[in-house]
Amino acid sequence: MNQLAVDRNATVGSMVEASSPDTVLVDEVLKDAITHLTELRQATLETAKLFRTGHEQQAKDLYLQVVTGLDLLVATLDCIWKVLDLKSDAVLGGMKPLSLLVEEFNSHLNTIVTAQQKKDWVFLSDLLEYELADHLNCWDKVINNLAKH
């Protein structure tokens, strides 16, 4: 994940929050969110690989970018929900209700933070690869479904 992509999404999220529900703008934000999710998922998997192969400093550096990317993703999703006036019980494309996806996402993040605090890099790698990356796939489906409508 490059810094340019992270900065671009921060700007796009700000644009959505400050604008009216303009479909062209929402479509662009959704497209950027899909790109951001792809980069974030790749960075998550690369971070796990670096931790597993003993490249701890590189892994920590990339992990910080992943955390920043997650913050931007959450902010962007929040803006999208507000602009589209989505309710927490909304179910998109046969997925779970948004409230449940958010709850599961927060649970994964809490477990990841605990592993990080304990400096359990093997467990953190597992969480990044098998939990977070899979959960990002769910968000990808939700955003793709929104982009189709």
JSON list of N, CA and C in Angstrom, two decimals, residues 51-110:
[
{"chain": "A", "resi": 51, "resn": "PHE", "atom": "N", "xyz": [6.22, -10.57, 9.41]},
{"chain": "A", "resi": 51, "resn": "PHE", "atom": "CA", "xyz": [6.35, -10.99, 10.81]},
{"chain": "A", "resi": 51, "resn": "PHE", "atom": "C", "xyz": [6.78, -12.45, 10.89]},
{"chain": "A", "resi": 52, "resn": "ARG", "atom": "N", "xyz": [6.17, -13.31, 10.05]},
{"chain": "A", "resi": 52, "resn": "ARG", "atom": "CA", "xyz": [6.48, -14.74, 10.09]},
{"chain": "A", "resi": 52, "resn": "ARG", "atom": "C", "xyz": [7.91, -15.05, 9.67]},
{"chain": "A", "resi": 53, "resn": "THR", "atom": "N", "xyz": [8.44, -14.23, 8.78]},
{"chain": "A", "resi": 53, "resn": "THR", "atom": "CA", "xyz": [9.79, -14.51, 8.26]},
{"chain": "A", "resi": 53, "resn": "THR", "atom": "C", "xyz": [10.87, -13.77, 9.03]},
{"chain": "A", "resi": 54, "resn": "GLY", "atom": "N", "xyz": [10.50, -13.17, 10.15]},
{"chain": "A", "resi": 54, "resn": "GLY", "atom": "CA", "xyz": [11.49, -12.55, 11.02]},
{"chain": "A", "resi": 54, "resn": "GLY", "atom": "C", "xyz": [11.92, -11.14, 10.63]},
{"chain": "A", "resi": 55, "resn": "HIS", "atom": "N", "xyz": [11.25, -10.53, 9.69]},
{"chain": "A", "resi": 55, "resn": "HIS", "atom": "CA", "xyz": [11.56, -9.16, 9.28]},
{"chain": "A", "resi": 55, "resn": "HIS", "atom": "C", "xyz": [10.71, -8.21, 10.12]},
{"chain": "A", "resi": 56, "resn": "GLU", "atom": "N", "xyz": [11.00, -8.22, 11.42]},
{"chain": "A", "resi": 56, "resn": "GLU", "atom": "CA", "xyz": [10.15, -7.54, 12.39]},
{"chain": "A", "resi": 56, "resn": "GLU", "atom": "C", "xyz": [10.04, -6.03, 12.15]},
{"chain": "A", "resi": 57, "resn": "GLN", "atom": "N", "xyz": [11.15, -5.36, 11.87]},
{"chain": "A", "resi": 57, "resn": "GLN", "atom": "CA", "xyz": [11.09, -3.90, 11.70]},
{"chain": "A", "resi": 57, "resn": "GLN", "atom": "C", "xyz": [10.28, -3.53, 10.46]},
{"chain": "A", "resi": 58, "resn": "GLN", "atom": "N", "xyz": [10.51, -4.24, 9.35]},
{"chain": "A", "resi": 58, "resn": "GLN", "atom": "CA", "xyz": [9.73, -3.98, 8.14]},
{"chain": "A", "resi": 58, "resn": "GLN", "atom": "C", "xyz": [8.25, -4.25, 8.40]},
{"chain": "A", "resi": 59, "resn": "ALA", "atom": "N", "xyz": [7.98, -5.33, 9.13]},
{"chain": "A", "resi": 59, "resn": "ALA", "atom": "CA", "xyz": [6.60, -5.69, 9.44]},
{"chain": "A", "resi": 59, "resn": "ALA", "atom": "C", "xyz": [5.93, -4.61, 10.27]},
{"chain": "A", "resi": 60, "resn": "LYS", "atom": "N", "xyz": [6.66, -4.10, 11.27]},
{"chain": "A", "resi": 60, "resn": "LYS", "atom": "CA", "xyz": [6.09, -3.05, 12.12]},
{"chain": "A", "resi": 60, "resn": "LYS", "atom": "C", "xyz": [5.81, -1.78, 11.32]},
{"chain": "A", "resi": 61, "resn": "ASP", "atom": "N", "xyz": [6.73, -1.43, 10.42]},
{"chain": "A", "resi": 61, "resn": "ASP", "atom": "CA", "xyz": [6.54, -0.24, 9.59]},
{"chain": "A", "resi": 61, "resn": "ASP", "atom": "C", "xyz": [5.29, -0.38, 8.71]},
{"chain": "A", "resi": 62, "resn": "LEU", "atom": "N", "xyz": [5.16, -1.54, 8.08]},
{"chain": "A", "resi": 62, "resn": "LEU", "atom": "CA", "xyz": [4.00, -1.77, 7.23]},
{"chain": "A", "resi": 62, "resn": "LEU", "atom": "C", "xyz": [2.73, -1.88, 8.06]},
{"chain": "A", "resi": 63, "resn": "TYR", "atom": "N", "xyz": [2.84, -2.47, 9.24]},
{"chain": "A", "resi": 63, "resn": "TYR", "atom": "CA", "xyz": [1.70, -2.59, 10.15]},
{"chain": "A", "resi": 63, "resn": "TYR", "atom": "C", "xyz": [1.14, -1.20, 10.49]},
{"chain": "A", "resi": 64, "resn": "LEU", "atom": "N", "xyz": [2.02, -0.23, 10.71]},
{"chain": "A", "resi": 64, "resn": "LEU", "atom": "CA", "xyz": [1.56, 1.14, 10.97]},
{"chain": "A", "resi": 64, "resn": "LEU", "atom": "C", "xyz": [0.78, 1.70, 9.79]},
{"chain": "A", "resi": 65, "resn": "GLN", "atom": "N", "xyz": [1.20, 1.38, 8.59]},
{"chain": "A", "resi": 65, "resn": "GLN", "atom": "CA", "xyz": [0.45, 1.80, 7.40]},
{"chain": "A", "resi": 65, "resn": "GLN", "atom": "C", "xyz": [-0.90, 1.11, 7.33]},
{"chain": "A", "resi": 66, "resn": "VAL", "atom": "N", "xyz": [-0.93, -0.17, 7.71]},
{"chain": "A", "resi": 66, "resn": "VAL", "atom": "CA", "xyz": [-2.20, -0.91, 7.73]},
{"chain": "A", "resi": 66, "resn": "VAL", "atom": "C", "xyz": [-3.16, -0.26, 8.73]},
{"chain": "A", "resi": 67, "resn": "VAL", "atom": "N", "xyz": [-2.66, 0.07, 9.91]},
{"chain": "A", "resi": 67, "resn": "VAL", "atom": "CA", "xyz": [-3.51, 0.71, 10.93]},
{"chain": "A", "resi": 67, "resn": "VAL", "atom": "C", "xyz": [-4.05, 2.04, 10.41]},
{"chain": "A", "resi": 68, "resn": "THR", "atom": "N", "xyz": [-3.19, 2.83, 9.77]},
{"chain": "A", "resi": 68, "resn": "THR", "atom": "CA", "xyz": [-3.63, 4.10, 9.19]},
{"chain": "A", "resi": 68, "resn": "THR", "atom": "C", "xyz": [-4.68, 3.85, 8.11]},
{"chain": "A", "resi": 69, "resn": "GLY", "atom": "N", "xyz": [-4.45, 2.84, 7.29]},
{"chain": "A", "resi": 69, "resn": "GLY", "atom": "CA", "xyz": [-5.41, 2.48, 6.26]},
{"chain": "A", "resi": 69, "resn": "GLY", "atom": "C", "xyz": [-6.74, 2.04, 6.83]},
{"chain": "A", "resi": 70, "resn": "LEU", "atom": "N", "xyz": [-6.71, 1.31, 7.94]},
{"chain": "A", "resi": 70, "resn": "LEU", "atom": "CA", "xyz": [-7.95, 0.90, 8.60]},
{"chain": "A", "resi": 70, "resn": "LEU", "atom": "C", "xyz": [-8.71, 2.11, 9.13]},
{"chain": "A", "resi": 71, "resn": "ASP", "atom": "N", "xyz": [-7.99, 3.05, 9.71]},
{"chain": "A", "resi": 71, "resn": "ASP", "atom": "CA", "xyz": [-8.63, 4.29, 10.20]},
{"chain": "A", "resi": 71, "resn": "ASP", "atom": "C", "xyz": [-9.33, 5.01, 9.05]},
{"chain": "A", "resi": 72, "resn": "LEU", "atom": "N", "xyz": [-8.64, 5.13, 7.93]},
{"chain": "A", "resi": 72, "resn": "LEU", "atom": "CA", "xyz": [-9.22, 5.81, 6.77]},
{"chain": "A", "resi": 72, "resn": "LEU", "atom": "C", "xyz": [-10.41, 5.03, 6.21]},
{"chain": "A", "resi": 73, "resn": "LEU", "atom": "N", "xyz": [-10.32, 3.71, 6.21]},
{"chain": "A", "resi": 73, "resn": "LEU", "atom": "CA", "xyz": [-11.42, 2.89, 5.74]},
{"chain": "A", "resi": 73, "resn": "LEU", "atom": "C", "xyz": [-12.66, 3.11, 6.60]},
{"chain": "A", "resi": 74, "resn": "VAL", "atom": "N", "xyz": [-12.48, 3.09, 7.90]},
{"chain": "A", "resi": 74, "resn": "VAL", "atom": "CA", "xyz": [-13.61, 3.29, 8.82]},
{"chain": "A", "resi": 74, "resn": "VAL", "atom": "C", "xyz": [-14.23, 4.67, 8.60]},
{"chain": "A", "resi": 75, "resn": "ALA", "atom": "N", "xyz": [-13.39, 5.69, 8.47]},
{"chain": "A", "resi": 75, "resn": "ALA", "atom": "CA", "xyz": [-13.91, 7.05, 8.24]},
{"chain": "A", "resi": 75, "resn": "ALA", "atom": "C", "xyz": [-14.66, 7.14, 6.92]},
{"chain": "A", "resi": 76, "resn": "THR", "atom": "N", "xyz": [-14.12, 6.51, 5.88]},
{"chain": "A", "resi": 76, "resn": "THR", "atom": "CA", "xyz": [-14.77, 6.53, 4.57]},
{"chain": "A", "resi": 76, "resn": "THR", "atom": "C", "xyz": [-16.09, 5.79, 4.61]},
{"chain": "A", "resi": 77, "resn": "LEU", "atom": "N", "xyz": [-16.12, 4.61, 5.25]},
{"chain": "A", "resi": 77, "resn": "LEU", "atom": "CA", "xyz": [-17.37, 3.86, 5.36]},
{"chain": "A", "resi": 77, "resn": "LEU", "atom": "C", "xyz": [-18.41, 4.65, 6.13]},
{"chain": "A", "resi": 78, "resn": "ASP", "atom": "N", "xyz": [-17.99, 5.30, 7.20]},
{"chain": "A", "resi": 78, "resn": "ASP", "atom": "CA", "xyz": [-18.91, 6.11, 7.99]},
{"chain": "A", "resi": 78, "resn": "ASP", "atom": "C", "xyz": [-19.52, 7.22, 7.13]},
{"chain": "A", "resi": 79, "resn": "CYS", "atom": "N", "xyz": [-18.70, 7.88, 6.33]},
{"chain": "A", "resi": 79, "resn": "CYS", "atom": "CA", "xyz": [-19.19, 8.93, 5.43]},
{"chain": "A", "resi": 79, "resn": "CYS", "atom": "C", "xyz": [-20.18, 8.37, 4.41]},
{"chain": "A", "resi": 80, "resn": "ILE", "atom": "N", "xyz": [-19.84, 7.22, 3.85]},
{"chain": "A", "resi": 80, "resn": "ILE", "atom": "CA", "xyz": [-20.72, 6.59, 2.86]},
{"chain": "A", "resi": 80, "resn": "ILE", "atom": "C", "xyz": [-22.07, 6.28, 3.48]},
{"chain": "A", "resi": 81, "resn": "TRP", "atom": "N", "xyz": [-22.05, 5.70, 4.69]},
{"chain": "A", "resi": 81, "resn": "TRP", "atom": "CA", "xyz": [-23.32, 5.34, 5.35]},
{"chain": "A", "resi": 81, "resn": "TRP", "atom": "C", "xyz": [-24.17, 6.58, 5.57]},
{"chain": "A", "resi": 82, "resn": "LYS", "atom": "N", "xyz": [-23.52, 7.68, 6.01]},
{"chain": "A", "resi": 82, "resn": "LYS", "atom": "CA", "xyz": [-24.26, 8.92, 6.27]},
{"chain": "A", "resi": 82, "resn": "LYS", "atom": "C", "xyz": [-24.84, 9.51, 4.98]},
{"chain": "A", "resi": 83, "resn": "VAL", "atom": "N", "xyz": [-24.03, 9.57, 3.94]},
{"chain": "A", "resi": 83, "resn": "VAL", "atom": "CA", "xyz": [-24.48, 10.16, 2.68]},
{"chain": "A", "resi": 83, "resn": "VAL", "atom": "C", "xyz": [-25.61, 9.34, 2.08]},
{"chain": "A", "resi": 84, "resn": "LEU", "atom": "N", "xyz": [-25.50, 8.03, 2.14]},
{"chain": "A", "resi": 84, "resn": "LEU", "atom": "CA", "xyz": [-26.53, 7.15, 1.57]},
{"chain": "A", "resi": 84, "resn": "LEU", "atom": "C", "xyz": [-27.66, 6.87, 2.55]},
{"chain": "A", "resi": 85, "resn": "ASP", "atom": "N", "xyz": [-27.54, 7.40, 3.76]},
{"chain": "A", "resi": 85, "resn": "ASP", "atom": "CA", "xyz": [-28.54, 7.22, 4.82]},
{"chain": "A", "resi": 85, "resn": "ASP", "atom": "C", "xyz": [-28.85, 5.74, 5.06]},
{"chain": "A", "resi": 86, "resn": "LEU", "atom": "N", "xyz": [-27.79, 4.94, 5.17]},
{"chain": "A", "resi": 86, "resn": "LEU", "atom": "CA", "xyz": [-27.95, 3.51, 5.43]},
{"chain": "A", "resi": 86, "resn": "LEU", "atom": "C", "xyz": [-28.22, 3.28, 6.91]},
{"chain": "A", "resi": 87, "resn": "LYS", "atom": "N", "xyz": [-29.11, 2.38, 7.19]},
{"chain": "A", "resi": 87, "resn": "LYS", "atom": "CA", "xyz": [-29.43, 2.03, 8.57]},
{"chain": "A", "resi": 87, "resn": "LYS", "atom": "C", "xyz": [-28.55, 0.87, 9.02]},
{"chain": "A", "resi": 88, "resn": "SER", "atom": "N", "xyz": [-28.32, 0.79, 10.33]},
{"chain": "A", "resi": 88, "resn": "SER", "atom": "CA", "xyz": [-27.41, -0.25, 10.85]},
{"chain": "A", "resi": 88, "resn": "SER", "atom": "C", "xyz": [-27.94, -1.66, 10.63]},
{"chain": "A", "resi": 89, "resn": "ASP", "atom": "N", "xyz": [-29.27, -1.79, 10.42]},
{"chain": "A", "resi": 89, "resn": "ASP", "atom": "CA", "xyz": [-29.82, -3.13, 10.19]},
{"chain": "A", "resi": 89, "resn": "ASP", "atom": "C", "xyz": [-29.92, -3.45, 8.70]},
{"chain": "A", "resi": 90, "resn": "ALA", "atom": "N", "xyz": [-29.38, -2.57, 7.86]},
{"chain": "A", "resi": 90, "resn": "ALA", "atom": "CA", "xyz": [-29.41, -2.81, 6.42]},
{"chain": "A", "resi": 90, "resn": "ALA", "atom": "C", "xyz": [-28.60, -4.06, 6.09]},
{"chain": "A", "resi": 91, "resn": "VAL", "atom": "N", "xyz": [-29.14, -4.86, 5.18]},
{"chain": "A", "resi": 91, "resn": "VAL", "atom": "CA", "xyz": [-28.46, -6.06, 4.70]},
{"chain": "A", "resi": 91, "resn": "VAL", "atom": "C", "xyz": [-28.20, -5.85, 3.22]},
{"chain": "A", "resi": 92, "resn": "LEU", "atom": "N", "xyz": [-26.95, -5.92, 2.84]},
{"chain": "A", "resi": 92, "resn": "LEU", "atom": "CA", "xyz": [-26.58, -5.63, 1.46]},
{"chain": "A", "resi": 92, "resn": "LEU", "atom": "C", "xyz": [-26.16, -6.90, 0.74]},
{"chain": "A", "resi": 93, "resn": "GLY", "atom": "N", "xyz": [-26.90, -7.26, -0.28]},
{"chain": "A", "resi": 93, "resn": "GLY", "atom": "CA", "xyz": [-26.52, -8.40, -1.11]},
{"chain": "A", "resi": 93, "resn": "GLY", "atom": "C", "xyz": [-26.46, -9.72, -0.38]},
{"chain": "A", "resi": 94, "resn": "GLY", "atom": "N", "xyz": [-27.39, -9.96, 0.53]},
{"chain": "A", "resi": 94, "resn": "GLY", "atom": "CA", "xyz": [-27.42, -11.22, 1.25]},
{"chain": "A", "resi": 94, "resn": "GLY", "atom": "C", "xyz": [-26.37, -11.34, 2.34]},
{"chain": "A", "resi": 95, "resn": "MET", "atom": "N", "xyz": [-25.65, -10.26, 2.60]},
{"chain": "A", "resi": 95, "resn": "MET", "atom": "CA", "xyz": [-24.64, -10.27, 3.66]},
{"chain": "A", "resi": 95, "resn": "MET", "atom": "C", "xyz": [-25.32, -10.12, 5.01]},
{"chain": "A", "resi": 96, "resn": "LYS", "atom": "N", "xyz": [-24.51, -10.09, 6.04]},
{"chain": "A", "resi": 96, "resn": "LYS", "atom": "CA", "xyz": [-25.00, -9.84, 7.39]},
{"chain": "A", "resi": 96, "resn": "LYS", "atom": "C", "xyz": [-25.42, -8.38, 7.51]},
{"chain": "A", "resi": 97, "resn": "PRO", "atom": "N", "xyz": [-26.25, -8.06, 8.51]},
{"chain": "A", "resi": 97, "resn": "PRO", "atom": "CA", "xyz": [-26.57, -6.64, 8.74]},
{"chain": "A", "resi": 97, "resn": "PRO", "atom": "C", "xyz": [-25.29, -5.85, 9.00]},
{"chain": "A", "resi": 98, "resn": "LEU", "atom": "N", "xyz": [-25.30, -4.60, 8.58]},
{"chain": "A", "resi": 98, "resn": "LEU", "atom": "CA", "xyz": [-24.13, -3.74, 8.76]},
{"chain": "A", "resi": 98, "resn": "LEU", "atom": "C", "xyz": [-23.69, -3.68, 10.21]},
{"chain": "A", "resi": 99, "resn": "SER", "atom": "N", "xyz": [-24.65, -3.63, 11.12]},
{"chain": "A", "resi": 99, "resn": "SER", "atom": "CA", "xyz": [-24.30, -3.54, 12.55]},
{"chain": "A", "resi": 99, "resn": "SER", "atom": "C", "xyz": [-23.49, -4.76, 12.99]},
{"chain": "A", "resi": 100, "resn": "LEU", "atom": "N", "xyz": [-23.82, -5.94, 12.48]},
{"chain": "A", "resi": 100, "resn": "LEU", "atom": "CA", "xyz": [-23.09, -7.15, 12.83]},
{"chain": "A", "resi": 100, "resn": "LEU", "atom": "C", "xyz": [-21.69, -7.14, 12.20]},
{"chain": "A", "resi": 101, "resn": "LEU", "atom": "N", "xyz": [-21.58, -6.68, 10.97]},
{"chain": "A", "resi": 101, "resn": "LEU", "atom": "CA", "xyz": [-20.26, -6.58, 10.33]},
{"chain": "A", "resi": 101, "resn": "LEU", "atom": "C", "xyz": [-19.36, -5.62, 11.10]},
{"chain": "A", "resi": 102, "resn": "VAL", "atom": "N", "xyz": [-19.92, -4.50, 11.54]},
{"chain": "A", "resi": 102, "resn": "VAL", "atom": "CA", "xyz": [-19.15, -3.52, 12.31]},
{"chain": "A", "resi": 102, "resn": "VAL", "atom": "C", "xyz": [-18.73, -4.13, 13.64]},
{"chain": "A", "resi": 103, "resn": "GLU", "atom": "N", "xyz": [-19.65, -4.83, 14.29]},
{"chain": "A", "resi": 103, "resn": "GLU", "atom": "CA", "xyz": [-19.34, -5.48, 15.58]},
{"chain": "A", "resi": 103, "resn": "GLU", "atom": "C", "xyz": [-18.21, -6.50, 15.42]},
{"chain": "A", "resi": 104, "resn": "GLU", "atom": "N", "xyz": [-18.27, -7.33, 14.39]},
{"chain": "A", "resi": 104, "resn": "GLU", "atom": "CA", "xyz": [-17.23, -8.32, 14.14]},
{"chain": "A", "resi": 104, "resn": "GLU", "atom": "C", "xyz": [-15.89, -7.65, 13.82]},
{"chain": "A", "resi": 105, "resn": "PHE", "atom": "N", "xyz": [-15.95, -6.57, 13.04]},
{"chain": "A", "resi": 105, "resn": "PHE", "atom": "CA", "xyz": [-14.75, -5.83, 12.68]},
{"chain": "A", "resi": 105, "resn": "PHE", "atom": "C", "xyz": [-14.08, -5.27, 13.93]},
{"chain": "A", "resi": 106, "resn": "ASN", "atom": "N", "xyz": [-14.87, -4.66, 14.80]},
{"chain": "A", "resi": 106, "resn": "ASN", "atom": "CA", "xyz": [-14.33, -4.12, 16.05]},
{"chain": "A", "resi": 106, "resn": "ASN", "atom": "C", "xyz": [-13.74, -5.21, 16.93]},
{"chain": "A", "resi": 107, "resn": "SER", "atom": "N", "xyz": [-14.37, -6.36, 16.96]},
{"chain": "A", "resi": 107, "resn": "SER", "atom": "CA", "xyz": [-13.86, -7.49, 17.74]},
{"chain": "A", "resi": 107, "resn": "SER", "atom": "C", "xyz": [-12.50, -7.93, 17.22]},
{"chain": "A", "resi": 108, "resn": "HIS", "atom": "N", "xyz": [-12.38, -8.04, 15.90]},
{"chain": "A", "resi": 108, "resn": "HIS", "atom": "CA", "xyz": [-11.08, -8.41, 15.30]},
{"chain": "A", "resi": 108, "resn": "HIS", "atom": "C", "xyz": [-10.02, -7.38, 15.64]},
{"chain": "A", "resi": 109, "resn": "LEU", "atom": "N", "xyz": [-10.38, -6.11, 15.54]},
{"chain": "A", "resi": 109, "resn": "LEU", "atom": "CA", "xyz": [-9.41, -5.05, 15.83]},
{"chain": "A", "resi": 109, "resn": "LEU", "atom": "C", "xyz": [-8.97, -5.08, 17.29]},
{"chain": "A", "resi": 110, "resn": "ASN", "atom": "N", "xyz": [-9.89, -5.34, 18.20]},
{"chain": "A", "resi": 110, "resn": "ASN", "atom": "CA", "xyz": [-9.53, -5.44, 19.62]},
{"chain": "A", "resi": 110, "resn": "ASN", "atom": "C", "xyz": [-8.57, -6.59, 19.87]}
]
